[in-house]
XYZ file of C-alpha atoms in Angstrom:
231
model
C -12.089 79.663 -1.114
C -10.481 78.939 -4.459
C -10.119 82.562 -5.509
C -8.794 83.556 -2.137
C -6.385 81.188 -2.462
C -5.147 82.456 -5.458
C -6.109 79.719 -8.137
C -4.212 80.559 -11.192
C -5.972 81.327 -14.222
C -4.735 78.218 -16.071
C -5.321 75.862 -13.443
C -7.656 72.921 -15.078
C -8.491 70.426 -12.559
C -8.880 69.784 -8.422
C -8.231 66.894 -6.692
C -10.237 67.027 -3.102
C -9.120 64.492 -0.730
C -10.734 62.841 2.453
C -9.295 62.406 5.816
C -10.628 59.109 6.256
C -8.452 56.190 6.350
C -6.485 54.842 3.352
C -8.539 52.152 1.499
C -6.909 49.024 1.279
C -8.076 46.342 -0.834
C -6.193 43.054 -2.069
C -3.094 44.264 -0.106
C -3.197 47.512 -1.973
C -3.269 50.459 -0.480
C -4.734 53.218 -2.445
C -4.562 56.313 -0.061
C -7.436 58.544 1.104
C -10.230 58.937 -1.220
C -9.638 61.519 -3.864
C -11.236 61.981 -7.178
C -10.495 64.838 -9.732
C -13.050 67.068 -10.769
C -12.911 70.161 -13.113
C -11.708 73.418 -12.518
C -15.137 74.967 -13.844
C -17.527 72.647 -12.804
C -16.108 73.698 -8.710
C -17.156 77.602 -9.721
C -20.255 76.815 -11.427
C -22.022 74.997 -8.278
C -19.794 72.872 -6.239
C -20.227 74.138 -2.104
C -18.133 73.342 0.463
C -20.509 72.588 3.373
C -19.719 72.761 6.744
C -23.030 73.107 8.552
C -26.227 71.152 7.627
C -30.076 73.002 9.110
C -28.050 75.807 10.912
C -26.145 73.174 12.633
C -22.534 72.055 12.377
C -22.471 69.012 10.085
C -22.728 65.659 11.801
C -19.729 63.212 11.532
C -21.774 61.101 9.222
C -22.167 63.322 6.895
C -18.770 64.302 6.267
C -17.797 67.020 9.338
C -16.031 69.155 9.541
C -16.080 69.985 6.032
C -17.400 67.854 2.916
C -17.613 68.750 -0.534
C -20.880 68.855 -2.464
C -21.036 68.361 -5.996
C -24.698 68.966 -7.257
C -25.665 66.439 -10.208
C -22.379 64.388 -10.311
C -22.471 60.810 -8.913
C -21.760 60.837 -4.798
C -18.300 59.852 -4.958
C -17.175 63.190 -6.088
C -18.691 64.644 -2.696
C -15.613 64.496 -1.011
C -16.555 63.652 2.753
C -14.302 64.782 5.613
C -12.324 67.097 3.160
C -8.781 67.550 4.390
C -6.983 69.174 1.505
C -7.484 69.897 -2.439
C -5.034 69.681 -4.606
C -4.839 72.021 -7.707
C -3.143 71.379 -11.143
C -2.601 72.911 -14.819
C -3.131 69.454 -15.720
C -5.492 66.721 -15.734
C -5.484 64.475 -12.688
C -6.103 60.994 -11.931
C -6.839 58.896 -8.934
C -8.086 54.832 -8.659
C -11.272 56.341 -7.948
C -11.286 57.857 -11.567
C -9.448 55.082 -13.244
C -9.795 51.494 -11.885
C -13.328 52.655 -10.068
C -16.392 55.022 -11.518
C -15.869 53.804 -14.920
C -18.423 51.840 -17.222
C -17.739 48.454 -18.188
C -19.326 45.631 -19.952
C -20.099 44.627 -23.181
C -22.161 47.764 -24.152
C -19.179 49.918 -23.074
C -15.725 50.253 -24.846
C -13.185 47.598 -24.676
C -10.833 49.562 -22.248
C -14.083 51.090 -20.460
C -15.900 54.649 -20.381
C -14.152 57.584 -19.407
C -14.905 58.208 -15.774
C -18.502 58.949 -14.804
C -19.724 62.256 -13.797
C -23.117 63.185 -14.178
C -25.896 61.091 -12.772
C -28.743 60.173 -14.711
C -32.680 60.103 -13.664
C -34.475 58.507 -10.828
C -37.782 58.085 -9.249
C -38.700 56.086 -5.834
C -41.472 55.037 -3.552
C -41.282 56.512 0.015
C -42.698 53.066 1.326
C -40.821 49.969 2.833
C -40.506 47.373 0.319
C -43.079 44.281 1.016
C -45.217 47.094 2.918
C -48.695 45.682 4.063
C -51.674 47.972 2.232
C -55.154 47.583 3.648
C -58.073 46.855 0.953
C -61.014 49.038 0.501
C -59.497 52.301 1.549
C -57.843 54.990 -0.304
C -53.845 55.155 0.353
C -51.832 58.486 -0.521
C -48.515 57.078 -2.403
C -45.638 59.088 -1.930
C -41.995 59.468 -3.538
C -39.308 61.877 -4.808
C -38.429 62.128 -8.096
C -35.059 63.403 -9.481
C -32.925 64.346 -13.118
C -29.495 65.256 -13.013
C -30.268 65.693 -16.950
C -32.876 68.670 -16.540
C -35.555 69.449 -14.618
C -38.390 66.835 -13.872
C -41.531 67.645 -16.104
C -43.730 64.471 -14.882
C -44.284 61.572 -12.764
C -46.193 58.748 -13.540
C -47.170 55.830 -11.333
C -48.393 52.285 -11.790
C -50.430 50.249 -9.463
C -50.885 47.141 -11.605
C -47.373 46.458 -12.655
C -47.138 48.861 -15.477
C -50.280 47.547 -17.124
C -51.537 50.956 -16.726
C -49.870 54.717 -15.804
C -51.274 57.813 -14.737
C -49.979 61.261 -13.410
C -48.988 61.931 -9.861
C -49.095 65.215 -8.543
C -46.149 67.583 -8.171
C -45.329 68.857 -4.617
C -42.561 71.081 -5.929
C -41.626 73.473 -8.419
C -38.806 71.479 -10.385
C -35.613 72.986 -10.813
C -32.214 72.128 -11.692
C -30.657 69.398 -9.964
C -33.401 69.304 -7.291
C -35.937 66.418 -5.889
C -39.306 66.936 -6.546
C -42.141 65.482 -4.029
C -44.978 63.995 -5.591
C -48.311 62.006 -4.506
C -50.981 59.669 -5.969
C -54.203 58.257 -4.459
C -54.661 54.660 -4.547
C -57.668 52.718 -3.516
C -56.642 49.268 -3.929
C -59.839 46.543 -3.527
C -58.390 43.330 -4.300
C -56.169 41.727 -1.848
C -53.287 39.888 -2.486
C -49.777 40.937 -3.863
C -49.168 44.040 -5.941
C -46.352 45.436 -7.609
C -45.883 49.210 -7.390
C -43.962 51.358 -10.160
C -43.270 55.101 -10.746
C -41.363 56.566 -13.737
C -39.882 60.443 -14.117
C -39.817 62.196 -17.514
C -37.261 65.379 -17.646
C -37.675 68.538 -19.143
C -35.228 67.476 -21.840
C -37.379 64.190 -22.683
C -35.829 61.875 -21.054
C -37.550 58.991 -19.374
C -36.761 56.237 -17.092
C -36.322 53.251 -19.092
C -37.688 49.760 -18.419
C -34.524 48.403 -18.174
C -30.743 49.784 -17.746
C -28.103 49.422 -19.590
C -25.463 47.116 -17.922
C -22.312 47.471 -16.531
C -20.273 45.287 -14.525
C -20.034 48.024 -11.111
C -23.603 48.638 -11.195
C -23.159 52.583 -11.910
C -26.036 54.771 -13.293
C -28.732 52.691 -12.464
C -31.885 54.356 -14.126
C -34.597 51.737 -14.676
C -37.974 51.936 -13.292
C -37.869 50.089 -10.156
C -40.492 47.322 -9.434
C -41.837 48.000 -6.074
C -43.929 44.850 -3.892
C -46.605 45.354 -1.669
C -49.137 43.482 -0.003
C -52.986 44.226 0.012
C -54.874 43.149 3.008
């Protein structure tokens, strides 16, 4: 689409803007949601999606068109896309200056650069606080993902992190793709239990026990403690 529109060779930034209502906070009208995107990223793997599973894109997913920016934080994937500004100079918006930056003691005093790439995560496909029957086998399932490199392994713990074992991967790991995983569990003792999962990717990144704090809570990558009850 950019090429058909005749994008200039010296263009450096795009600014997609949604059709949703302007965002107003504290009496300030910030306008419609918009956020800069480098032209290089757009040409690399960004998608203008107007269908999902062979059907028109549902409204809650961004009908009529949604920008999809693989591996980047969700704010980059603008819903209800209305227009795209193209510039030969770097662009900015409140979504790249006031928000979606890292603030806190572990970060520069004025905040980090605008965040772009996501991190690595894993989680169980199981409600928090679920009750599982003791003395019979269960198949624990979940998903893992890394925006830094393809997933290499997923490990699970059913005793709060005292012991870990590898889960079985059900998909071929690939760039920017979720991987489904599963692990058997035969709980014998009744009572509360804590399940954990952690991802390691092909670049050697592993989910840490704790995430580095930032005041707005972005890029959480720590191992999640998932409580269940065995009865």
